[in-house]
């Protein structure tokens, strides 16, 4: 019977309304999906940028904490520690030496860890004694959240924040050519920073390696066999961009003998692990490179060890006044050398 034949006209009208309702067509559904995709595509970069901004802020805070810890250390001992404290069992500069970072632990609420290291090493007498203690212990202030963790299982004791050796090739140079805030074989203090604490780099960032010597990654690996013909230090005279890039290009062209363990320890006072220099600009386009050709060496020789980060466009640096600056990849090399040197007399201002 037709609904129009019923006396209940409201029921009839409702049935007509139900018959006329329909869903989305396929075209309409596809349009909606496309719009959502465009919105997500626009939103995702903004979300990623916000996350990176938060990570960079945490990185800045870490460097600030380390710089203030160094100031507290200086207030206590009236000096800055050498970047390579030789174990009592060694008579010469050693790849098993102890770094600034371990000396800072009591000033970073890590006294228990420091005491454990001191006991295990018999007051820093034993070679490599700290490795067994630190390799499984992560110190949050040593880790940049933008970098990837060191890939070896159980190796948590890595370090993204090396101290500055200055604008020189480092390691076994004569003492007068070591021009950074930190030296390998002698302490420094505030009076050594003739160029001014607000114009001298104290710390920066580095990236952790991939622990894979079978694969070459320019931004994290350090190539052995550096051939260098320029000054070893800006204390001797200018080191030019051409000299630095020529050496870097030669290393990049022959990377088969390289080390992939950058930043993997905070227990040793050598380059690649806890020390960098300002010979090349931040995020240098060539790999780090050092003079030794021995496969057993990891940063224990003269070389170019640049600061690096995963922050777009530059690297965070802590200055000797404990301020933190983001220094661009494109900074002029001579300006960067001036900031790396504590006593060169250069008229420079941190950007």
PDB file of C-alpha atoms in Angstrom, residues 24-328:
ATOM      1  CA  UNK A  24      29.469  10.721  -0.443  1.00  0.00           C
ATOM      2  CA  UNK A  25      30.293   9.980  -4.018  1.00  0.00           C
ATOM      3  CA  UNK A  26      33.709   8.524  -4.847  1.00  0.00           C
ATOM      4  CA  UNK A  27      34.827  11.831  -6.326  1.00  0.00           C
ATOM      5  CA  UNK A  28      33.855  13.732  -3.189  1.00  0.00           C
ATOM      6  CA  UNK A  29      35.683  11.213  -1.007  1.00  0.00           C
ATOM      7  CA  UNK A  30      38.840  11.509  -3.102  1.00  0.00           C
ATOM      8  CA  UNK A  31      38.702  15.308  -2.883  1.00  0.00           C
ATOM      9  CA  UNK A  32      38.434  15.144   0.911  1.00  0.00           C
ATOM     10  CA  UNK A  33      41.380  12.729   1.108  1.00  0.00           C
ATOM     11  CA  UNK A  34      43.445  14.995  -1.149  1.00  0.00           C
ATOM     12  CA  UNK A  35      42.710  18.024   1.024  1.00  0.00           C
ATOM     13  CA  UNK A  36      43.679  16.130   4.161  1.00  0.00           C
ATOM     14  CA  UNK A  37      46.922  15.018   2.464  1.00  0.00           C
ATOM     15  CA  UNK A  38      47.801  18.610   1.548  1.00  0.00           C
ATOM     16  CA  UNK A  39      47.119  19.787   5.111  1.00  0.00           C
ATOM     17  CA  UNK A  40      49.277  17.002   6.560  1.00  0.00           C
ATOM     18  CA  UNK A  41      52.027  17.840   4.067  1.00  0.00           C
ATOM     19  CA  UNK A  42      51.945  21.466   5.186  1.00  0.00           C
ATOM     20  CA  UNK A  43      51.799  20.603   8.873  1.00  0.00           C
ATOM     21  CA  UNK A  44      54.509  17.919   9.005  1.00  0.00           C
ATOM     22  CA  UNK A  45      57.508  20.194   8.246  1.00  0.00           C
ATOM     23  CA  UNK A  46      56.250  22.638  10.862  1.00  0.00           C
ATOM     24  CA  UNK A  47      56.030  19.831  13.434  1.00  0.00           C
ATOM     25  CA  UNK A  48      59.516  18.596  12.518  1.00  0.00           C
ATOM     26  CA  UNK A  49      60.917  22.134  12.742  1.00  0.00           C
ATOM     27  CA  UNK A  50      59.314  22.601  16.159  1.00  0.00           C
ATOM     28  CA  UNK A  51      60.814  19.345  17.384  1.00  0.00           C
ATOM     29  CA  UNK A  52      64.265  20.287  16.107  1.00  0.00           C
ATOM     30  CA  UNK A  53      63.952  23.708  17.757  1.00  0.00           C
ATOM     31  CA  UNK A  54      63.222  21.948  21.057  1.00  0.00           C
ATOM     32  CA  UNK A  55      66.182  19.599  20.572  1.00  0.00           C
ATOM     33  CA  UNK A  56      68.479  22.496  19.732  1.00  0.00           C
ATOM     34  CA  UNK A  57      67.332  24.310  22.865  1.00  0.00           C
ATOM     35  CA  UNK A  58      68.154  21.232  24.959  1.00  0.00           C
ATOM     36  CA  UNK A  59      71.553  21.061  23.265  1.00  0.00           C
ATOM     37  CA  UNK A  60      72.145  24.726  24.149  1.00  0.00           C
ATOM     38  CA  UNK A  61      71.205  24.011  27.752  1.00  0.00           C
ATOM     39  CA  UNK A  62      73.640  21.067  27.869  1.00  0.00           C
ATOM     40  CA  UNK A  63      76.514  23.232  26.656  1.00  0.00           C
ATOM     41  CA  UNK A  64      75.556  25.942  29.124  1.00  0.00           C
ATOM     42  CA  UNK A  65      75.635  23.413  31.958  1.00  0.00           C
ATOM     43  CA  UNK A  66      79.066  22.163  30.889  1.00  0.00           C
ATOM     44  CA  UNK A  67      80.454  25.686  30.594  1.00  0.00           C
ATOM     45  CA  UNK A  68      79.151  26.637  34.044  1.00  0.00           C
ATOM     46  CA  UNK A  69      80.619  23.415  35.444  1.00  0.00           C
ATOM     47  CA  UNK A  70      83.985  24.455  34.023  1.00  0.00           C
ATOM     48  CA  UNK A  71      83.621  27.831  35.741  1.00  0.00           C
ATOM     49  CA  UNK A  72      82.857  26.079  39.031  1.00  0.00           C
ATOM     50  CA  UNK A  73      85.880  23.832  38.525  1.00  0.00           C
ATOM     51  CA  UNK A  74      88.008  26.912  37.913  1.00  0.00           C
ATOM     52  CA  UNK A  75      86.671  28.608  41.039  1.00  0.00           C
ATOM     53  CA  UNK A  76      87.623  25.509  43.046  1.00  0.00           C
ATOM     54  CA  UNK A  77      91.051  24.715  41.590  1.00  0.00           C
ATOM     55  CA  UNK A  78      91.953  28.106  40.052  1.00  0.00           C
ATOM     56  CA  UNK A  79      92.621  26.482  36.677  1.00  0.00           C
ATOM     57  CA  UNK A  80      91.081  24.543  33.799  1.00  0.00           C
ATOM     58  CA  UNK A  81      92.193  20.910  33.558  1.00  0.00           C
ATOM     59  CA  UNK A  82      94.477  19.729  30.782  1.00  0.00           C
ATOM     60  CA  UNK A  83      92.560  17.914  28.055  1.00  0.00           C
ATOM     61  CA  UNK A  84      94.796  14.854  28.284  1.00  0.00           C
ATOM     62  CA  UNK A  85      95.721  13.783  31.803  1.00  0.00           C
ATOM     63  CA  UNK A  86      98.328  11.045  31.403  1.00  0.00           C
ATOM     64  CA  UNK A  87      97.770   7.957  33.578  1.00  0.00           C
ATOM     65  CA  UNK A  88     100.413   7.342  36.218  1.00  0.00           C
ATOM     66  CA  UNK A  89     101.378   4.140  34.403  1.00  0.00           C
ATOM     67  CA  UNK A  90     102.394   6.122  31.298  1.00  0.00           C
ATOM     68  CA  UNK A  91     105.408   8.355  30.883  1.00  0.00           C
ATOM     69  CA  UNK A  92     104.335  10.043  27.637  1.00  0.00           C
ATOM     70  CA  UNK A  93     101.170  11.496  26.155  1.00  0.00           C
ATOM     71  CA  UNK A  94      98.802   8.585  25.763  1.00  0.00           C
ATOM     72  CA  UNK A  95      95.644   7.678  23.871  1.00  0.00           C
ATOM     73  CA  UNK A  96      94.495   6.251  27.222  1.00  0.00           C
ATOM     74  CA  UNK A  97      94.716   9.612  28.967  1.00  0.00           C
ATOM     75  CA  UNK A  98      91.836  11.015  30.994  1.00  0.00           C
ATOM     76  CA  UNK A  99      89.719  13.928  29.721  1.00  0.00           C
ATOM     77  CA  UNK A 100      88.235  17.159  30.988  1.00  0.00           C
ATOM     78  CA  UNK A 101      84.773  15.583  30.973  1.00  0.00           C
ATOM     79  CA  UNK A 102      85.649  13.151  33.768  1.00  0.00           C
ATOM     80  CA  UNK A 103      87.088  15.981  35.854  1.00  0.00           C
ATOM     81  CA  UNK A 104      83.758  17.803  35.530  1.00  0.00           C
ATOM     82  CA  UNK A 105      81.579  14.965  36.861  1.00  0.00           C
ATOM     83  CA  UNK A 106      81.578  16.143  40.510  1.00  0.00           C
ATOM     84  CA  UNK A 107      80.386  19.558  39.323  1.00  0.00           C
ATOM     85  CA  UNK A 108      77.483  18.016  37.372  1.00  0.00           C
ATOM     86  CA  UNK A 109      75.827  16.002  40.158  1.00  0.00           C
ATOM     87  CA  UNK A 110      77.788  12.919  39.077  1.00  0.00           C
ATOM     88  CA  UNK A 111      80.008  12.540  42.132  1.00  0.00           C
ATOM     89  CA  UNK A 112      79.160   8.860  42.603  1.00  0.00           C
ATOM     90  CA  UNK A 113      80.276   8.073  39.051  1.00  0.00           C
ATOM     91  CA  UNK A 114      83.453  10.104  39.503  1.00  0.00           C
ATOM     92  CA  UNK A 115      84.292   8.298  42.739  1.00  0.00           C
ATOM     93  CA  UNK A 116      83.740   4.925  41.057  1.00  0.00           C
ATOM     94  CA  UNK A 117      86.086   5.883  38.208  1.00  0.00           C
ATOM     95  CA  UNK A 118      88.687   7.193  40.634  1.00  0.00           C
ATOM     96  CA  UNK A 119      88.597   3.964  42.644  1.00  0.00           C
ATOM     97  CA  UNK A 120      88.700   1.694  39.578  1.00  0.00           C
ATOM     98  CA  UNK A 121      91.607   3.583  38.037  1.00  0.00           C
ATOM     99  CA  UNK A 122      93.512   3.816  41.322  1.00  0.00           C
ATOM    100  CA  UNK A 123      93.363   7.589  41.231  1.00  0.00           C
ATOM    101  CA  UNK A 124      93.832   7.758  37.437  1.00  0.00           C
ATOM    102  CA  UNK A 125      96.913   5.556  37.445  1.00  0.00           C
ATOM    103  CA  UNK A 126      95.720   2.660  35.276  1.00  0.00           C
ATOM    104  CA  UNK A 127      95.618   2.929  31.467  1.00  0.00           C
ATOM    105  CA  UNK A 128      92.077   2.707  30.065  1.00  0.00           C
ATOM    106  CA  UNK A 129      90.781   2.082  33.572  1.00  0.00           C
ATOM    107  CA  UNK A 130      87.744   4.306  33.120  1.00  0.00           C
ATOM    108  CA  UNK A 131      86.484   2.550  29.986  1.00  0.00           C
ATOM    109  CA  UNK A 132      84.947  -0.379  31.822  1.00  0.00           C
ATOM    110  CA  UNK A 133      83.053   1.960  34.144  1.00  0.00           C
ATOM    111  CA  UNK A 134      81.817   4.577  31.680  1.00  0.00           C
ATOM    112  CA  UNK A 135      80.926   2.615  28.551  1.00  0.00           C
ATOM    113  CA  UNK A 136      77.574   1.541  30.004  1.00  0.00           C
ATOM    114  CA  UNK A 137      76.765   4.804  31.803  1.00  0.00           C
ATOM    115  CA  UNK A 138      75.208   7.676  29.910  1.00  0.00           C
ATOM    116  CA  UNK A 139      75.598  11.196  31.247  1.00  0.00           C
ATOM    117  CA  UNK A 140      72.607  13.128  29.819  1.00  0.00           C
ATOM    118  CA  UNK A 141      74.505  16.427  29.710  1.00  0.00           C
ATOM    119  CA  UNK A 142      77.074  14.833  27.350  1.00  0.00           C
ATOM    120  CA  UNK A 143      74.424  13.868  24.761  1.00  0.00           C
ATOM    121  CA  UNK A 144      72.874  16.070  22.063  1.00  0.00           C
ATOM    122  CA  UNK A 145      69.259  14.967  21.411  1.00  0.00           C
ATOM    123  CA  UNK A 146      69.556  15.811  17.695  1.00  0.00           C
ATOM    124  CA  UNK A 147      72.315  13.278  17.097  1.00  0.00           C
ATOM    125  CA  UNK A 148      71.805   9.535  16.649  1.00  0.00           C
ATOM    126  CA  UNK A 149      72.988   7.255  19.487  1.00  0.00           C
ATOM    127  CA  UNK A 150      76.241   5.377  19.097  1.00  0.00           C
ATOM    128  CA  UNK A 151      75.112   2.096  17.485  1.00  0.00           C
ATOM    129  CA  UNK A 152      76.971  -0.478  19.587  1.00  0.00           C
ATOM    130  CA  UNK A 153      74.702  -2.289  22.039  1.00  0.00           C
ATOM    131  CA  UNK A 154      75.524  -1.439  25.625  1.00  0.00           C
ATOM    132  CA  UNK A 155      77.790   1.487  24.651  1.00  0.00           C
ATOM    133  CA  UNK A 156      75.936   4.346  26.333  1.00  0.00           C
ATOM    134  CA  UNK A 157      78.947   6.378  27.426  1.00  0.00           C
ATOM    135  CA  UNK A 158      79.292   8.515  24.315  1.00  0.00           C
ATOM    136  CA  UNK A 159      79.988  12.237  24.102  1.00  0.00           C
ATOM    137  CA  UNK A 160      78.694  14.973  21.775  1.00  0.00           C
ATOM    138  CA  UNK A 161      80.491  17.859  23.499  1.00  0.00           C
ATOM    139  CA  UNK A 162      84.287  18.056  23.081  1.00  0.00           C
ATOM    140  CA  UNK A 163      86.470  20.792  24.557  1.00  0.00           C
ATOM    141  CA  UNK A 164      88.413  23.159  22.315  1.00  0.00           C
ATOM    142  CA  UNK A 165      92.130  22.708  21.672  1.00  0.00           C
ATOM    143  CA  UNK A 166      92.097  25.938  19.647  1.00  0.00           C
ATOM    144  CA  UNK A 167      93.323  26.865  16.178  1.00  0.00           C
ATOM    145  CA  UNK A 168      96.122  24.337  15.904  1.00  0.00           C
ATOM    146  CA  UNK A 169      96.592  20.716  14.838  1.00  0.00           C
ATOM    147  CA  UNK A 170      96.994  19.724  18.480  1.00  0.00           C
ATOM    148  CA  UNK A 171      98.401  16.718  20.285  1.00  0.00           C
ATOM    149  CA  UNK A 172     102.224  16.753  20.459  1.00  0.00           C
ATOM    150  CA  UNK A 173     102.982  20.302  19.310  1.00  0.00           C
ATOM    151  CA  UNK A 174     105.341  22.428  21.363  1.00  0.00           C
ATOM    152  CA  UNK A 175     103.508  24.067  24.245  1.00  0.00           C
ATOM    153  CA  UNK A 176     103.747  27.586  22.796  1.00  0.00           C
ATOM    154  CA  UNK A 177     101.685  26.497  19.766  1.00  0.00           C
ATOM    155  CA  UNK A 178      98.743  25.225  21.824  1.00  0.00           C
ATOM    156  CA  UNK A 179      96.442  28.252  21.731  1.00  0.00           C
ATOM    157  CA  UNK A 180      93.077  26.917  22.874  1.00  0.00           C
ATOM    158  CA  UNK A 181      91.412  27.202  26.255  1.00  0.00           C
ATOM    159  CA  UNK A 182      92.618  23.634  26.855  1.00  0.00           C
ATOM    160  CA  UNK A 183      96.084  22.139  26.366  1.00  0.00           C
ATOM    161  CA  UNK A 184      97.200  18.507  26.436  1.00  0.00           C
ATOM    162  CA  UNK A 185     100.036  18.706  28.933  1.00  0.00           C
ATOM    163  CA  UNK A 186      99.422  21.765  31.112  1.00  0.00           C
ATOM    164  CA  UNK A 187      96.574  23.479  32.926  1.00  0.00           C
ATOM    165  CA  UNK A 188      95.336  26.925  31.909  1.00  0.00           C
ATOM    166  CA  UNK A 189      93.293  29.558  33.711  1.00  0.00           C
ATOM    167  CA  UNK A 190      91.258  32.665  32.999  1.00  0.00           C
ATOM    168  CA  UNK A 191      94.412  34.785  32.818  1.00  0.00           C
ATOM    169  CA  UNK A 192      95.549  32.733  29.816  1.00  0.00           C
ATOM    170  CA  UNK A 193      92.518  33.919  27.808  1.00  0.00           C
ATOM    171  CA  UNK A 194      94.041  37.195  26.684  1.00  0.00           C
ATOM    172  CA  UNK A 195      91.591  37.651  23.797  1.00  0.00           C
ATOM    173  CA  UNK A 196      88.654  37.812  26.218  1.00  0.00           C
ATOM    174  CA  UNK A 197      86.297  35.148  27.496  1.00  0.00           C
ATOM    175  CA  UNK A 198      83.404  36.424  25.356  1.00  0.00           C
ATOM    176  CA  UNK A 199      85.498  35.989  22.206  1.00  0.00           C
ATOM    177  CA  UNK A 200      87.055  32.570  22.823  1.00  0.00           C
ATOM    178  CA  UNK A 201      85.506  29.149  22.154  1.00  0.00           C
ATOM    179  CA  UNK A 202      85.542  26.673  25.030  1.00  0.00           C
ATOM    180  CA  UNK A 203      83.294  23.789  23.876  1.00  0.00           C
ATOM    181  CA  UNK A 204      81.322  22.736  20.815  1.00  0.00           C
ATOM    182  CA  UNK A 205      79.465  19.776  19.322  1.00  0.00           C
ATOM    183  CA  UNK A 206      80.573  16.656  17.491  1.00  0.00           C
ATOM    184  CA  UNK A 207      78.717  13.719  15.929  1.00  0.00           C
ATOM    185  CA  UNK A 208      78.993  10.105  17.009  1.00  0.00           C
ATOM    186  CA  UNK A 209      80.417   7.610  14.529  1.00  0.00           C
ATOM    187  CA  UNK A 210      78.684   4.518  13.162  1.00  0.00           C
ATOM    188  CA  UNK A 211      81.331   1.987  14.321  1.00  0.00           C
ATOM    189  CA  UNK A 212      81.496   0.601  10.775  1.00  0.00           C
ATOM    190  CA  UNK A 213      84.919   0.870   9.161  1.00  0.00           C
ATOM    191  CA  UNK A 214      83.567  -0.910   6.093  1.00  0.00           C
ATOM    192  CA  UNK A 215      81.384   2.068   5.177  1.00  0.00           C
ATOM    193  CA  UNK A 216      82.656   5.604   4.649  1.00  0.00           C
ATOM    194  CA  UNK A 217      80.537   8.476   5.974  1.00  0.00           C
ATOM    195  CA  UNK A 218      82.161  11.842   5.458  1.00  0.00           C
ATOM    196  CA  UNK A 219      80.334  13.663   8.246  1.00  0.00           C
ATOM    197  CA  UNK A 220      81.237  11.213  11.028  1.00  0.00           C
ATOM    198  CA  UNK A 221      84.359   9.288   9.941  1.00  0.00           C
ATOM    199  CA  UNK A 222      87.910  10.557  10.436  1.00  0.00           C
ATOM    200  CA  UNK A 223      90.463   9.604   7.783  1.00  0.00           C
ATOM    201  CA  UNK A 224      94.029   8.619   8.616  1.00  0.00           C
ATOM    202  CA  UNK A 225      97.072   9.822   6.678  1.00  0.00           C
ATOM    203  CA  UNK A 226      96.704  13.620   6.650  1.00  0.00           C
ATOM    204  CA  UNK A 227      99.368  15.324   4.533  1.00  0.00           C
ATOM    205  CA  UNK A 228      99.901  18.852   5.853  1.00  0.00           C
ATOM    206  CA  UNK A 229     102.268  21.554   4.620  1.00  0.00           C
ATOM    207  CA  UNK A 230     100.961  24.654   6.375  1.00  0.00           C
ATOM    208  CA  UNK A 231     101.519  26.101   9.839  1.00  0.00           C
ATOM    209  CA  UNK A 232     100.673  23.756  12.695  1.00  0.00           C
ATOM    210  CA  UNK A 233      99.128  26.622  14.638  1.00  0.00           C
ATOM    211  CA  UNK A 234      97.891  30.139  14.008  1.00  0.00           C
ATOM    212  CA  UNK A 235     100.489  31.171  16.612  1.00  0.00           C
ATOM    213  CA  UNK A 236     103.024  30.694  13.807  1.00  0.00           C
ATOM    214  CA  UNK A 237     101.007  32.584  11.212  1.00  0.00           C
ATOM    215  CA  UNK A 238      97.919  32.321   9.033  1.00  0.00           C
ATOM    216  CA  UNK A 239      96.409  28.968   8.081  1.00  0.00           C
ATOM    217  CA  UNK A 240      94.515  29.583   4.845  1.00  0.00           C
ATOM    218  CA  UNK A 241      91.245  28.202   3.555  1.00  0.00           C
ATOM    219  CA  UNK A 242      93.109  26.826   0.545  1.00  0.00           C
ATOM    220  CA  UNK A 243      95.538  24.875   2.744  1.00  0.00           C
ATOM    221  CA  UNK A 244      92.730  23.419   4.838  1.00  0.00           C
ATOM    222  CA  UNK A 245      90.569  22.452   1.847  1.00  0.00           C
ATOM    223  CA  UNK A 246      93.484  20.967  -0.109  1.00  0.00           C
ATOM    224  CA  UNK A 247      94.317  18.688   2.812  1.00  0.00           C
ATOM    225  CA  UNK A 248      90.650  17.794   3.284  1.00  0.00           C
ATOM    226  CA  UNK A 249      90.110  16.975  -0.391  1.00  0.00           C
ATOM    227  CA  UNK A 250      93.139  14.646  -0.357  1.00  0.00           C
ATOM    228  CA  UNK A 251      91.750  12.777   2.659  1.00  0.00           C
ATOM    229  CA  UNK A 252      88.304  12.597   1.078  1.00  0.00           C
ATOM    230  CA  UNK A 253      89.800  11.096  -2.065  1.00  0.00           C
ATOM    231  CA  UNK A 254      91.448   8.257  -0.135  1.00  0.00           C
ATOM    232  CA  UNK A 255      89.151   7.303   2.759  1.00  0.00           C
ATOM    233  CA  UNK A 256      89.854   3.570   2.936  1.00  0.00           C
ATOM    234  CA  UNK A 257      91.892   3.927   6.132  1.00  0.00           C
ATOM    235  CA  UNK A 258      89.491   5.673   8.465  1.00  0.00           C
ATOM    236  CA  UNK A 259      88.109   5.492  11.985  1.00  0.00           C
ATOM    237  CA  UNK A 260      84.369   5.308  12.697  1.00  0.00           C
ATOM    238  CA  UNK A 261      84.327   5.700  16.475  1.00  0.00           C
ATOM    239  CA  UNK A 262      83.958   9.470  16.865  1.00  0.00           C
ATOM    240  CA  UNK A 263      82.377  10.515  20.137  1.00  0.00           C
ATOM    241  CA  UNK A 264      82.062   6.933  21.345  1.00  0.00           C
ATOM    242  CA  UNK A 265      83.709   7.559  24.742  1.00  0.00           C
ATOM    243  CA  UNK A 266      83.910  10.285  27.343  1.00  0.00           C
ATOM    244  CA  UNK A 267      86.619   8.371  29.197  1.00  0.00           C
ATOM    245  CA  UNK A 268      89.672   9.303  27.088  1.00  0.00           C
ATOM    246  CA  UNK A 269      91.319  12.668  26.606  1.00  0.00           C
ATOM    247  CA  UNK A 270      92.032  12.562  22.881  1.00  0.00           C
ATOM    248  CA  UNK A 271      90.633  14.017  19.677  1.00  0.00           C
ATOM    249  CA  UNK A 272      87.586  12.296  18.157  1.00  0.00           C
ATOM    250  CA  UNK A 273      86.364  11.360  21.640  1.00  0.00           C
ATOM    251  CA  UNK A 274      86.462  14.465  23.834  1.00  0.00           C
ATOM    252  CA  UNK A 275      88.513  17.151  22.031  1.00  0.00           C
ATOM    253  CA  UNK A 276      88.125  19.119  18.779  1.00  0.00           C
ATOM    254  CA  UNK A 277      89.965  21.993  17.139  1.00  0.00           C
ATOM    255  CA  UNK A 278      88.982  25.079  15.154  1.00  0.00           C
ATOM    256  CA  UNK A 279      91.323  24.551  12.193  1.00  0.00           C
ATOM    257  CA  UNK A 280      88.337  23.975   9.845  1.00  0.00           C
ATOM    258  CA  UNK A 281      84.935  25.650   9.998  1.00  0.00           C
ATOM    259  CA  UNK A 282      81.842  23.962  11.528  1.00  0.00           C
ATOM    260  CA  UNK A 283      80.332  21.082   9.522  1.00  0.00           C
ATOM    261  CA  UNK A 284      83.319  21.220   7.181  1.00  0.00           C
ATOM    262  CA  UNK A 285      82.574  19.751   3.751  1.00  0.00           C
ATOM    263  CA  UNK A 286      85.493  17.320   4.071  1.00  0.00           C
ATOM    264  CA  UNK A 287      86.072  14.590   6.656  1.00  0.00           C
ATOM    265  CA  UNK A 288      88.137  15.068   9.748  1.00  0.00           C
ATOM    266  CA  UNK A 289      91.666  13.835   9.101  1.00  0.00           C
ATOM    267  CA  UNK A 290      94.784  13.086  11.152  1.00  0.00           C
ATOM    268  CA  UNK A 291      98.420  12.337  10.387  1.00  0.00           C
ATOM    269  CA  UNK A 292      98.785   8.839  11.835  1.00  0.00           C
ATOM    270  CA  UNK A 293      98.296   5.881   9.478  1.00  0.00           C
ATOM    271  CA  UNK A 294      98.120   3.243  12.234  1.00  0.00           C
ATOM    272  CA  UNK A 295      94.777   1.463  12.374  1.00  0.00           C
ATOM    273  CA  UNK A 296      95.076   1.443  16.162  1.00  0.00           C
ATOM    274  CA  UNK A 297      95.075   5.224  16.409  1.00  0.00           C
ATOM    275  CA  UNK A 298      91.805   7.071  16.949  1.00  0.00           C
ATOM    276  CA  UNK A 299      92.566  10.773  17.202  1.00  0.00           C
ATOM    277  CA  UNK A 300      95.870  10.443  19.041  1.00  0.00           C
ATOM    278  CA  UNK A 301      97.881  12.496  16.546  1.00  0.00           C
ATOM    279  CA  UNK A 302      97.902  15.909  14.899  1.00  0.00           C
ATOM    280  CA  UNK A 303      94.975  16.599  12.642  1.00  0.00           C
ATOM    281  CA  UNK A 304      91.899  18.540  11.597  1.00  0.00           C
ATOM    282  CA  UNK A 305      88.993  17.695  13.888  1.00  0.00           C
ATOM    283  CA  UNK A 306      86.047  20.007  13.111  1.00  0.00           C
ATOM    284  CA  UNK A 307      82.931  20.674  15.156  1.00  0.00           C
ATOM    285  CA  UNK A 308      79.792  19.074  13.708  1.00  0.00           C
ATOM    286  CA  UNK A 309      76.080  18.868  14.454  1.00  0.00           C
ATOM    287  CA  UNK A 310      72.756  17.776  12.964  1.00  0.00           C
ATOM    288  CA  UNK A 311      71.236  21.207  13.525  1.00  0.00           C
ATOM    289  CA  UNK A 312      70.552  22.816  10.134  1.00  0.00           C
ATOM    290  CA  UNK A 313      73.050  25.512   9.186  1.00  0.00           C
ATOM    291  CA  UNK A 314      75.581  25.426  11.998  1.00  0.00           C
ATOM    292  CA  UNK A 315      76.887  24.185  15.334  1.00  0.00           C
ATOM    293  CA  UNK A 316      76.371  25.294  18.935  1.00  0.00           C
ATOM    294  CA  UNK A 317      79.517  26.560  20.684  1.00  0.00           C
ATOM    295  CA  UNK A 318      80.039  27.539  24.324  1.00  0.00           C
ATOM    296  CA  UNK A 319      82.382  30.463  24.861  1.00  0.00           C
ATOM    297  CA  UNK A 320      84.707  30.914  27.809  1.00  0.00           C
ATOM    298  CA  UNK A 321      82.268  33.328  29.464  1.00  0.00           C
ATOM    299  CA  UNK A 322      79.738  30.421  29.546  1.00  0.00           C
ATOM    300  CA  UNK A 323      77.482  31.941  26.881  1.00  0.00           C
ATOM    301  CA  UNK A 324      76.353  29.689  24.020  1.00  0.00           C
ATOM    302  CA  UNK A 325      76.370  30.817  20.388  1.00  0.00           C
ATOM    303  CA  UNK A 326      75.130  29.120  17.238  1.00  0.00           C
ATOM    304  CA  UNK A 327      77.945  29.532  14.714  1.00  0.00           C
ATOM    305  CA  UNK A 328      77.073  29.199  11.038  1.00  0.00           C
TER     306      UNK A 328
END
